[in-house]
Coordinates of C-alpha atoms in Angstrom, one line a residue:
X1 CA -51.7 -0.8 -35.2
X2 CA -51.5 2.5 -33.5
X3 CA -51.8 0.6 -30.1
X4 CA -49.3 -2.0 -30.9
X5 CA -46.6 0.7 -31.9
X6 CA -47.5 2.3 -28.2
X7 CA -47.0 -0.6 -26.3
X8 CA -44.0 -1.1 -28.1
X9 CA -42.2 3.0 -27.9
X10 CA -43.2 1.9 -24.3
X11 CA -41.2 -1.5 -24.0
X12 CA -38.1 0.0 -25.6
X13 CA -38.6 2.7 -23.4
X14 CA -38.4 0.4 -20.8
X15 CA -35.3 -1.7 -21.7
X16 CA -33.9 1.4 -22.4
X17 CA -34.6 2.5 -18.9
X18 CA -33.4 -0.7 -17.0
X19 CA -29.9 -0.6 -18.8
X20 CA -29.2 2.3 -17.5
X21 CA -30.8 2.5 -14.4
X22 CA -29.0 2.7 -11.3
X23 CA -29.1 -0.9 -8.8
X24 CA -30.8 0.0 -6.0
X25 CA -29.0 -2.0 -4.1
X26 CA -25.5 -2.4 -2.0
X27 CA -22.3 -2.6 -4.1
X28 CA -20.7 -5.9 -3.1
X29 CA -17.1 -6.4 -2.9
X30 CA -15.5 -9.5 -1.6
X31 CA -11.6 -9.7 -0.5
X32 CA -8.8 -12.1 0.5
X33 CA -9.1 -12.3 4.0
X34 CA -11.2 -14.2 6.9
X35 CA -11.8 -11.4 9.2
X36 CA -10.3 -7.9 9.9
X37 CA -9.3 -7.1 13.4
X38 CA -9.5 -3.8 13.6
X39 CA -11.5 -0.6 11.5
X40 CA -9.8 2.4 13.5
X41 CA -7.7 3.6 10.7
X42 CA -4.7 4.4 12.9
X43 CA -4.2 0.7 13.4
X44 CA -5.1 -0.3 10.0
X45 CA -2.4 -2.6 8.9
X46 CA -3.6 -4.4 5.6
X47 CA -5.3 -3.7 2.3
X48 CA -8.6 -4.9 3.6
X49 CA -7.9 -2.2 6.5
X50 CA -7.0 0.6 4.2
X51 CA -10.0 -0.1 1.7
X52 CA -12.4 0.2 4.7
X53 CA -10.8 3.3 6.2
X54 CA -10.8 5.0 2.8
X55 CA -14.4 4.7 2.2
X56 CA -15.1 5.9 6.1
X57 CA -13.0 8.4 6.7
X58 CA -11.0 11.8 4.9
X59 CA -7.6 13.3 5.6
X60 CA -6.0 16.9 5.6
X61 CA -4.9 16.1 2.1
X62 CA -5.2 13.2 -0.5
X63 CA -4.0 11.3 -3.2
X64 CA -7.1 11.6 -5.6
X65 CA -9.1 8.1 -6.6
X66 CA -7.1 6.1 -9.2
X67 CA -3.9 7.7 -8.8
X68 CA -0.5 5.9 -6.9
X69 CA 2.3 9.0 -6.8
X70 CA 2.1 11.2 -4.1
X71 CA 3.0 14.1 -6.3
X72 CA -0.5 14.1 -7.2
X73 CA -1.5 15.4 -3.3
X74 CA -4.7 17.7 -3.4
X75 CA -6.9 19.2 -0.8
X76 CA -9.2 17.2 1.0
X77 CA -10.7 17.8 4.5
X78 CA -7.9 21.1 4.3
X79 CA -9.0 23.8 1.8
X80 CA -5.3 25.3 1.2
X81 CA -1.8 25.0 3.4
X82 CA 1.4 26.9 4.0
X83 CA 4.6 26.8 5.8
X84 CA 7.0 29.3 7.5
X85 CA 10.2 30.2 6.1
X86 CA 11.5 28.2 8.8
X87 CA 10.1 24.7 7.0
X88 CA 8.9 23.6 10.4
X89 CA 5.4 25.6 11.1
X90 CA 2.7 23.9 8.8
X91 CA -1.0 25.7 8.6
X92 CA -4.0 24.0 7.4
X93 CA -7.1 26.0 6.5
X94 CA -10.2 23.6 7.0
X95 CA -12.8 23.4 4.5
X96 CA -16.4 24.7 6.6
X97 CA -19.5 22.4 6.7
X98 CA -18.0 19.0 6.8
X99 CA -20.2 16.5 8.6
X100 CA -19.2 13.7 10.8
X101 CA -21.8 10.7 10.8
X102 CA -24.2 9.8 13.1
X103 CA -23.2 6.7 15.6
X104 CA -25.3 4.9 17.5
X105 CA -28.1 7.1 19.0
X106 CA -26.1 10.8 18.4
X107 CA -26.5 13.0 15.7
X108 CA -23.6 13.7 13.2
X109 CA -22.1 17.3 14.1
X110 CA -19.8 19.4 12.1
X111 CA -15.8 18.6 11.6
X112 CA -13.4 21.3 13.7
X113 CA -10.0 22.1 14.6
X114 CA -10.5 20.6 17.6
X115 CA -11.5 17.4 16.1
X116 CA -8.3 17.2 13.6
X117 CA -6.2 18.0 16.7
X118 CA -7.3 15.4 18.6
X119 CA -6.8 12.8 15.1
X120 CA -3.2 13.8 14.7
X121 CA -2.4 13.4 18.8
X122 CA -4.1 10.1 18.5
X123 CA -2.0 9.0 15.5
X124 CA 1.1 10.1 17.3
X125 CA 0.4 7.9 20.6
X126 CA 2.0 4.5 20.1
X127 CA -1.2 3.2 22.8
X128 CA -3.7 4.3 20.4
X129 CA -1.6 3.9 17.0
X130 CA 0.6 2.0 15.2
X131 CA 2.1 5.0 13.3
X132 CA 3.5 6.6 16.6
X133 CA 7.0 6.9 15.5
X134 CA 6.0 9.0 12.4
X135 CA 5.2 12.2 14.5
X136 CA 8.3 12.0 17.2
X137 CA 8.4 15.4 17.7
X138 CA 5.6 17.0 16.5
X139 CA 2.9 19.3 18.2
X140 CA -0.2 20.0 16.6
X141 CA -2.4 23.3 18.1
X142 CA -5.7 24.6 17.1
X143 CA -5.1 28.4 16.0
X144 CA -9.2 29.0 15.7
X145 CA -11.9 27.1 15.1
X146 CA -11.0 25.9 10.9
X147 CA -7.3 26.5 11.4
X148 CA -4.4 23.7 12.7
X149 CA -0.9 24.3 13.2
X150 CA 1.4 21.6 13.4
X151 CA 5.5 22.2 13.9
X152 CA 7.9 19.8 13.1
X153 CA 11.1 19.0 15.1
X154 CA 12.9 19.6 11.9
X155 CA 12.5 21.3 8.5
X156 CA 10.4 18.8 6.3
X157 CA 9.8 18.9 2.5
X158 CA 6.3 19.1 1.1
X159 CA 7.0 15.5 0.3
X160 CA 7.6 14.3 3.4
X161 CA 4.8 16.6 5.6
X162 CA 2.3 15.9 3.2
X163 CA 2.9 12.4 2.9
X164 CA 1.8 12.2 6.9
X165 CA -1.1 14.0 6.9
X166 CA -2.9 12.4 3.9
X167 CA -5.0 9.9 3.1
X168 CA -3.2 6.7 4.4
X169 CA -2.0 5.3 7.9
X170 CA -1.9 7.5 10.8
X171 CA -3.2 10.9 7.9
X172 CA -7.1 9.8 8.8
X173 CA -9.0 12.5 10.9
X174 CA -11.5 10.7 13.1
X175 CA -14.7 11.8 15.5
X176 CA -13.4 13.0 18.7
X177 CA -16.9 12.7 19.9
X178 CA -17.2 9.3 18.9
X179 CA -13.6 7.8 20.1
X180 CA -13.9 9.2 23.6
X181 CA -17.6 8.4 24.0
X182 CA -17.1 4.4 22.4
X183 CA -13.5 4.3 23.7
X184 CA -10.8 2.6 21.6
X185 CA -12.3 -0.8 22.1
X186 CA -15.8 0.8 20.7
X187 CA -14.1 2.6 18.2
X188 CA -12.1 -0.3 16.9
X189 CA -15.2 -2.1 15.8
X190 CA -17.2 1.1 15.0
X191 CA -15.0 3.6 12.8
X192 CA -16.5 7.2 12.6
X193 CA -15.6 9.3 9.9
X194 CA -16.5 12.3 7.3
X195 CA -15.9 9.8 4.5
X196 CA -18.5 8.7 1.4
X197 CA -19.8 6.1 3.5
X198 CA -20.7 5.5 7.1
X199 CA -20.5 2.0 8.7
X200 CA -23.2 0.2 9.9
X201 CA -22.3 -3.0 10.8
X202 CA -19.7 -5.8 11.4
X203 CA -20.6 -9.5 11.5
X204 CA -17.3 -11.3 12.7
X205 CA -16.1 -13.3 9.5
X206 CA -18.4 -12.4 7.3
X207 CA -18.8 -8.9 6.8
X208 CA -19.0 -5.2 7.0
X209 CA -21.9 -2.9 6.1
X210 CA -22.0 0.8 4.8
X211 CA -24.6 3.1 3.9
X212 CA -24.5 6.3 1.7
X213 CA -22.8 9.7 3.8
X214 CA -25.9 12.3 2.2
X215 CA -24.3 14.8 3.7
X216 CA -21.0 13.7 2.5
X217 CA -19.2 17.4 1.5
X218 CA -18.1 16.3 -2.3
X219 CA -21.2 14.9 -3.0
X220 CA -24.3 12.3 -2.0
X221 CA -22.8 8.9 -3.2
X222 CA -24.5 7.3 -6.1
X223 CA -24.1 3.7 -4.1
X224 CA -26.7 3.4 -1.8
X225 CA -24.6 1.1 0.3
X226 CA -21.6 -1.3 0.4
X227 CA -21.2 -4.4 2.0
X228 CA -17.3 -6.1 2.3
X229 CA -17.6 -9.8 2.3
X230 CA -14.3 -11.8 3.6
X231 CA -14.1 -14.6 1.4
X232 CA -10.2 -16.1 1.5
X233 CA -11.3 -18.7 -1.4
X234 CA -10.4 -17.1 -4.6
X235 CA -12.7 -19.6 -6.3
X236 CA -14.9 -18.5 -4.4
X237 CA -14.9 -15.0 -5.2
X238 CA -14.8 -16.0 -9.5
X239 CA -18.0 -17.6 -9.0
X240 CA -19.4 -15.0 -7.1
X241 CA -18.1 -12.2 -9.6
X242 CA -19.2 -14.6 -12.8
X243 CA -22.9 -15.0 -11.4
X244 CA -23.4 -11.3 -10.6
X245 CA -23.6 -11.8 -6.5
X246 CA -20.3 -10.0 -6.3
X247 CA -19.4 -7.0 -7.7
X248 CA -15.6 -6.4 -7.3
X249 CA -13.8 -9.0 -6.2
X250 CA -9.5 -9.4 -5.2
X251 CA -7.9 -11.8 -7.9
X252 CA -4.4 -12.6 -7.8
X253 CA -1.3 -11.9 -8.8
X254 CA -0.8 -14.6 -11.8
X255 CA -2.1 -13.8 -14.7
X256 CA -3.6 -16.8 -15.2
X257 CA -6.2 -15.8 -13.1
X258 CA -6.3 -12.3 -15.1
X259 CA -6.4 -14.3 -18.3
X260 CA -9.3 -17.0 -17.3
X261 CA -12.0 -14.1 -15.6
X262 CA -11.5 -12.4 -19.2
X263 CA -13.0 -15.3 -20.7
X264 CA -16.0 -14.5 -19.5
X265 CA -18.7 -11.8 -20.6
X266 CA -19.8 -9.0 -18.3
X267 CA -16.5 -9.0 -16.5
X268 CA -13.4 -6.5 -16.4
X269 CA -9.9 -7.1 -14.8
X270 CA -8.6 -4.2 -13.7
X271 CA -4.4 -4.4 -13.5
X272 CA -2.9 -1.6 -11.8
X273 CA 0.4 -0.8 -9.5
X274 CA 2.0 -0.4 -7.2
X275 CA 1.5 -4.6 -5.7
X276 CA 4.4 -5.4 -3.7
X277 CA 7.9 -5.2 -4.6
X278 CA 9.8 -8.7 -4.3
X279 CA 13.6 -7.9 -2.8
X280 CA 16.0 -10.5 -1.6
X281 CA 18.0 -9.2 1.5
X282 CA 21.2 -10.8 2.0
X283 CA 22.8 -11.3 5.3
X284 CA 26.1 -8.8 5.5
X285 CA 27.6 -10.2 8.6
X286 CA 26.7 -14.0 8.1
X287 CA 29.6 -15.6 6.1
X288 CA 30.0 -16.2 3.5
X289 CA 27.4 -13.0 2.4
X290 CA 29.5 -11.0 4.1
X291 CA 31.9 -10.9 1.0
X292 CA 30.5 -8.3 -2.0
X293 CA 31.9 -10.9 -4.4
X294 CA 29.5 -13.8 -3.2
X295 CA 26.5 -11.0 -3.3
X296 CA 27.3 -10.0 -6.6
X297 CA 27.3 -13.5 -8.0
X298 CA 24.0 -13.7 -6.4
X299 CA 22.7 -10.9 -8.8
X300 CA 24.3 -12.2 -12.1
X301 CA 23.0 -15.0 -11.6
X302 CA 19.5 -14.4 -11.6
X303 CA 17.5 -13.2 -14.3
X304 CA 14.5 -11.2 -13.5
X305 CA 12.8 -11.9 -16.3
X306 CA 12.7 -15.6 -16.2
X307 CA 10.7 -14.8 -12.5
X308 CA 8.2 -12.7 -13.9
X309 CA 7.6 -15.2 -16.7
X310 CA 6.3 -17.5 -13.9
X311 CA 4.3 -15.2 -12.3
X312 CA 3.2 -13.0 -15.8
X313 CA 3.9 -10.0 -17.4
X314 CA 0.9 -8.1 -17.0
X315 CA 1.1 -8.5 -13.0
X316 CA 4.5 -8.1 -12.5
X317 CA 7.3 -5.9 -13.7
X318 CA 11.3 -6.3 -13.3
X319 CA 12.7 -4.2 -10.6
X320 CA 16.4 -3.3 -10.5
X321 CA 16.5 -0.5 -8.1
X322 CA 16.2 -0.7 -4.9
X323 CA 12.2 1.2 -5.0
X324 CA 10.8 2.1 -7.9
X325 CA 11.4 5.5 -9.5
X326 CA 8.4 5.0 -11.6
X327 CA 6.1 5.5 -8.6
X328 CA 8.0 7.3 -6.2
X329 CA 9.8 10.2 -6.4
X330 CA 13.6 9.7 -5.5
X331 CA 13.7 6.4 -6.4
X332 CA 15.9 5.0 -9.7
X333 CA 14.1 4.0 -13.1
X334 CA 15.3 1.1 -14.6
X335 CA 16.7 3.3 -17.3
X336 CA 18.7 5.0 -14.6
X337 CA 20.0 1.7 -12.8
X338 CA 20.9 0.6 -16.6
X339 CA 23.0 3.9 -17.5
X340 CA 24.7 3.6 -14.3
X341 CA 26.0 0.0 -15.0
X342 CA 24.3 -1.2 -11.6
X343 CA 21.5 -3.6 -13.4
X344 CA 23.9 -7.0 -13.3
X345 CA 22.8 -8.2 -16.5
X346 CA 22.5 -12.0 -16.3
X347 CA 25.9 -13.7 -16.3
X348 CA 26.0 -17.7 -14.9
X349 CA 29.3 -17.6 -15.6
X350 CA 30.8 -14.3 -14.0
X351 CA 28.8 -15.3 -11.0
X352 CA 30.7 -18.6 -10.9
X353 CA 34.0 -16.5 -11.5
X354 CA 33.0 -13.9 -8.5
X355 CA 32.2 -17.3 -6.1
X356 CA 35.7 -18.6 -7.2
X357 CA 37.4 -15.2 -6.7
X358 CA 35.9 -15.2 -3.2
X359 CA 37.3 -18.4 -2.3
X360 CA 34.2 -21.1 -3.7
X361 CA 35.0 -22.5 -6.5
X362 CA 32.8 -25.2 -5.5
X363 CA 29.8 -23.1 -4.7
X364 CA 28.0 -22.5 -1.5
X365 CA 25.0 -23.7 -0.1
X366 CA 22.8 -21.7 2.3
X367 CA 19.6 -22.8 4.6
X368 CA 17.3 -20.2 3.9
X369 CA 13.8 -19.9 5.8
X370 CA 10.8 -19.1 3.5
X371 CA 7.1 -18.2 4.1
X372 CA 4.2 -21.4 2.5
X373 CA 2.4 -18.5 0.9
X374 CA 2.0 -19.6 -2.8
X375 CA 2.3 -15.3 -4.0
X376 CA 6.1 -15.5 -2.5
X377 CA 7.0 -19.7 -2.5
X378 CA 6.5 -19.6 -6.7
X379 CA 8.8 -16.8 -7.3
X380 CA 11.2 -18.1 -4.8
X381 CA 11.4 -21.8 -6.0
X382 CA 12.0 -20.3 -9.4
X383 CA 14.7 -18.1 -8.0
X384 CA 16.4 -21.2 -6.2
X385 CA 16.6 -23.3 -9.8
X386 CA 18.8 -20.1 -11.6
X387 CA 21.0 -19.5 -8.4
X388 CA 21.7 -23.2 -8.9
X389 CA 23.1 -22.8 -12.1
X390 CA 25.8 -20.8 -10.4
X391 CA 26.9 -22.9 -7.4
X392 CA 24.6 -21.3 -5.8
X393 CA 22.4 -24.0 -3.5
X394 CA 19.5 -22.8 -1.0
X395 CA 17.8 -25.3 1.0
X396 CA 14.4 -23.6 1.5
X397 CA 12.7 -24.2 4.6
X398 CA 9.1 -23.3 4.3
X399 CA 7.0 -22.7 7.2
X400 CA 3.3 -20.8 7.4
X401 CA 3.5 -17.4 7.5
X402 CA 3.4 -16.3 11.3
X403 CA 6.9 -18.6 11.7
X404 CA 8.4 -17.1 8.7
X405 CA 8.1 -13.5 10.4
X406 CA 9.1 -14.4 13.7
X407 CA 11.7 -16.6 12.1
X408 CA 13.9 -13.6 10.0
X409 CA 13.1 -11.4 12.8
X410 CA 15.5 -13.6 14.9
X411 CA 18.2 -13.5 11.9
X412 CA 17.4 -17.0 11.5
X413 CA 17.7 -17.1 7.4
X414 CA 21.1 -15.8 5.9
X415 CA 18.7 -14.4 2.6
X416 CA 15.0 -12.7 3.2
X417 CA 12.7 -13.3 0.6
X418 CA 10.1 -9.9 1.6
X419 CA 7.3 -8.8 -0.3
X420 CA 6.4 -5.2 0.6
X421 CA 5.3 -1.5 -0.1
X422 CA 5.7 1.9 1.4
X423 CA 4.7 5.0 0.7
X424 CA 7.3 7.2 0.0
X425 CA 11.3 6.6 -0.7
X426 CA 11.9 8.2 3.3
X427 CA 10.0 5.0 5.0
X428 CA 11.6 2.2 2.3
X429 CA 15.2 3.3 3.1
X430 CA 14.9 4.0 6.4
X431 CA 13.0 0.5 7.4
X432 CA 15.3 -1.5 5.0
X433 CA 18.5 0.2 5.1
X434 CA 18.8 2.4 7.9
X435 CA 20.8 1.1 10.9
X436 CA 18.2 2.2 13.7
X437 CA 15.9 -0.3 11.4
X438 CA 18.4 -3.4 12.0
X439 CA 16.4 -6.4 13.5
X440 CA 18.9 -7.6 16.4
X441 CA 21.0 -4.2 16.9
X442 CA 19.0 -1.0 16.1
X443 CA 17.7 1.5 18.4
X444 CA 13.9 0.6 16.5
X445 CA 13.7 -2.8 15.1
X446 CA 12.1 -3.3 11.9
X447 CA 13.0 -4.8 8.7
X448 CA 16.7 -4.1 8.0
X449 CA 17.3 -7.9 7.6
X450 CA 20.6 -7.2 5.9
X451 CA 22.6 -5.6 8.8
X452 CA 23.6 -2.7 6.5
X453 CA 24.5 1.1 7.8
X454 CA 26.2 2.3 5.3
X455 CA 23.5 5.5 3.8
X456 CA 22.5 6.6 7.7
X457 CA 24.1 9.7 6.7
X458 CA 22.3 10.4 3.1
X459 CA 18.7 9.3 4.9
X460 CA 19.1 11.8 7.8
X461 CA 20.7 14.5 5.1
X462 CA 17.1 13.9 2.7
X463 CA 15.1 14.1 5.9
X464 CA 16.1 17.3 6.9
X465 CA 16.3 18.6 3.6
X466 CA 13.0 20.8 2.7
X467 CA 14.3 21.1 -1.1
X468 CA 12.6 18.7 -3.5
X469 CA 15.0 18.7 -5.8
X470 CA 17.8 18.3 -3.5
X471 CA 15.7 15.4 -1.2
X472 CA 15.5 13.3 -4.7
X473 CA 19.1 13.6 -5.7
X474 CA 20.0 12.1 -2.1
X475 CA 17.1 9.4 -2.2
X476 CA 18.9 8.7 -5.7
X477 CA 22.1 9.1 -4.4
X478 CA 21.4 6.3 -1.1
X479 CA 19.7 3.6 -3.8
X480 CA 22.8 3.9 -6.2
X481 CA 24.9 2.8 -3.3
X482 CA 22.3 0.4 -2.3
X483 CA 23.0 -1.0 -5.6
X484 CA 26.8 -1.3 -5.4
X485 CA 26.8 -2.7 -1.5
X486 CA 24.3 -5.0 -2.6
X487 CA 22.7 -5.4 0.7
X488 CA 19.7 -6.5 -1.1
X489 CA 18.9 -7.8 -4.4
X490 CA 15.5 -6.6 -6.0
X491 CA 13.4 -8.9 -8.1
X492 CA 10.1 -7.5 -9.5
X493 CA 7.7 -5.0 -8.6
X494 CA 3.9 -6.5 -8.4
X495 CA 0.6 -5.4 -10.0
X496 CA -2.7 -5.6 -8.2
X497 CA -5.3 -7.5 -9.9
X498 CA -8.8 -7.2 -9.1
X499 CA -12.1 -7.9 -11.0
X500 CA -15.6 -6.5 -11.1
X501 CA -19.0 -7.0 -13.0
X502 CA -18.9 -4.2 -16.4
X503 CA -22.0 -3.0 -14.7
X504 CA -19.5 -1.3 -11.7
X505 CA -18.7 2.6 -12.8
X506 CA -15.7 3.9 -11.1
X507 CA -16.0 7.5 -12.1
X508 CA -12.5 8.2 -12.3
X509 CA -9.5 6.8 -14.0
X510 CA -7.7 3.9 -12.5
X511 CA -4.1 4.0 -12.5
X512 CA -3.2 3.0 -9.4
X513 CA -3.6 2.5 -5.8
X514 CA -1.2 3.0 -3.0
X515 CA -3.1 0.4 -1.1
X516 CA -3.5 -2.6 -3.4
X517 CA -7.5 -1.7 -3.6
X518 CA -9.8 -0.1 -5.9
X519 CA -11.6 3.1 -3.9
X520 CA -15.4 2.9 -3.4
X521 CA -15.7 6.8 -3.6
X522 CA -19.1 9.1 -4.0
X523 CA -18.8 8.2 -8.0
X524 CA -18.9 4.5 -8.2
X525 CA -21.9 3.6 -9.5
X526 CA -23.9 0.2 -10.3
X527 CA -26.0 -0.1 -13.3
X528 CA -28.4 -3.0 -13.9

């Protein structure tokens, strides 16, 4: 008896154990996409991109795991920073002992001035960066050894200076040993960094490889590894998460997809924001959306709500303003929009009344060019049925997606269905609304589909101004008269939605993700 209660203290024991017991084994993710092109974080483009670069690499500062407003910022590769009284001379104390990893055959060495230096030049050359035009203007100096200086052409708020120096885009501090002795076209496919994890392999459609940073400064990682599986079949990546060979995988945005991977046991969906926010931009110089009255029966004619009922409620949210104040700071709440009388409450027949008024009693009818992606074609085909109510008639040319964005970069479509997200309210007005931005006129071409110029003034004002409180009032300020131009008409504001085995421990709260990803950090952790 005594020996049967032994061997059985011993099997609990053992149960106990494996329950708990870390997988010794790579945590495997699987996302949306065929292949990446690129893992130099200064070209990183998409969320596959960013979800590799944040696992690789650290910036100056960061916005911690889990969290999506940059008013969270905290130190990361710099201890502590300060600015002159001027509001143009930044100083970055360096945190001492940070590694960078090992690449091919060289050792790992420790992380300098001379290394950041060299990270923030690279991110401000347009040959070696996509985030050139961020920096115009600024010089960045080593002062000693665990000590960078950068200066600004012009005074810039905390907001705005931190916001391009953290942990996103052209923010990523890289191995000046490593880029100059792979070159970019090494570097591109062999990313060196001071991040959780270093990179050990890429197999072209299939995969990329990581193993644990031990010398990683916060902490040795409790992963031993990660491995990033493209798989563009979301079918695909259900099966994979239900039978335990994928760990995380990217859903979609309808929540039916949310709803069926709760079904089964041993899975979590995990819904968080910011996704993409869905905005209509209307043609101002293409008849007849060149008259406020025909853009304004646009907007009472459509109800946001019946859109997000076709998409779901838990993955999408309305959005009346023109970014969201509930992620960024200067942007309008939709209590805001709503006290200010700028919402356009759903009206069929004051839009009919506003198309009459502008001389169409008989409605309008517009050809509008529209990308075959199912995550913007849904929303859009419900939009077309309400506008029809109205008078309102689009003919929707759908094309694949490469057309579609050469297409309205031509000003081909009178209205632009985009789905999109920035970082900060500085980069969504001035890309959108700023007349430098405009796609056939402005000095840099980008995505200011509507032709508008009217808030130049209040974007250049914010810029310069290095006073929070006064920046936010002008953001607020440009998107209230966003909202009575109507340049654009904003639909919802879209939730990420991503699943993973209940076995996968973040570590940390999730929130939210600037990036549409959930971070792989030091404290994820897989139990068997």
């Amino acid at each position: 008896m005594k020996r049967l209660l032994v061997v059985f203290a011993a099997l609990l024991a053992a149960l106990s154990t494996s329950v708990v017991q870390a997988a010794d084994r790579p945590l495997r993710m699987a996302y949306d996409v065929g292949d990446v092109s690129t893992l130099d974080p200064h070209r990183a483009s998409s969320h596959v991109d960013r979800a590799i670069s944040a696992m690789v690499f650290n910036a100056l500062v960061r916005v911690p795991p889990g969290e999506a407003n940059i008013a969270t910022v905290e130190p990361d590769l710099a201890e502590s920073w300060s600015v002159d009284p001027d509001g143009r001379t930044w100083t970055f104390k360096l945190r001492r002992g940070v590694m960078f990893h090992p690449w091919a055959d060289k050792p790992g060495y420790e992380m300098t001035a001379e290394d950041v230096v060299f990270s923030l030049k690279k991110a401000m050359d347009s040959k070696l960066s996509s985030y050139a035009s961020e920096y115009s203007g600024f010089e960045v100096d080593a002062v000693d050894d665990y000590t960078v200086r950068i200066r600004t052409p012009e005074p810039l708020s905390e907001t705005l200076m931190l916001a391009k120096v953290m942990n996103y885009a052209g923010g990523y501090i890289v191995s000046k040993k490593a880029f100059e002795a792979l070159g970019p076209d090494g570097f591109r496919l062999h990313p060196v960094g001071t991040g959780p994890f270093i990179f050990t392999g890429y197999v072209p459609k299939e995969k990329v490889s990581f193993s644990a940073n031990e010398k990683y400064f916060r902490g040795r990682p409790k992963l031993p590894g990660v491995e990033l599986l493209f798989m563009p079949d979301v079918s695909a990546r259900g099966i994979g998460l239900r039978t335990g060979e994928l760990d995380i995988v990217e859903g979609n945005s309808e929540a039916s997809w949310v709803q069926l991977m709760r079904r089964f046991p041993g899975i979590e969906v995990d819904v968080f924001g910011p996704g993409s926010a869905s905005v209509l931009f209307l043609n101002t110089k293409m008849k007849p959306l060149d008259d406020l009255r025909v853009r304004q029966a646009i907007a009472y004619a459509l109800s946001r709500d019946e859109v997000v009922a076709t998409i779901g409620a838990e993955t999408a949210t309305p959005l009346y303003a023109p970014f969201p104040g509930e992620y960024l700071p200067g942007g309008l709440t939709t209590e805001e929009v709503r006290a200010k009388q700028l919402d356009y409450p759903t009206n069929i027949e004051k839009a009919k009344q506003l198309l009459a008024e502008a001389g169409h009693p008989d409605g309008i009818t517009l050809n509008v060019i529209h990308t075959q992606l199912a995550v913007m074609l849904r929303p859009m085909e419900n939009i077309q049925a309400q506008l029809r109510k109205a008078g309102i008639n689009l003919n929707l040319k759908v094309v694949d997606h490469p057309t579609y964005h050469a297409m309205i970069r031509k000003d081909a479509s009178p209205i632009v269905h985009y789905m999109a997200w920035r970082p900060n309210a500085d980069v969504f007005l001035s890309r959108f609304y700023d007349s430098s931005a405009d796609i056939t006129t402005g000095s840099k071409p980008d995505t200011n589909f509507s032709h508008y110029a009217a808030i130049d003034g209040l974007i250049a004002e914010a810029r310069q101004t290095a006073d929070p409180a006064k920046q936010d009032a002008l953001w607020k300020e440009a998107s209230e008269r966003i909202l009575k131009d109507l340049p654009s008409v904003s639909v919802f504001q879209g939730r990420v939605a991503m699943g993973r085995r209940s076995s996968v421990h973040l570590g940390y709260e999730l929130k939210g993700n600037l990036a549409f990803f959930i971070p792989i950090t030091e404290t994820v952790d897989v139990t068997e």
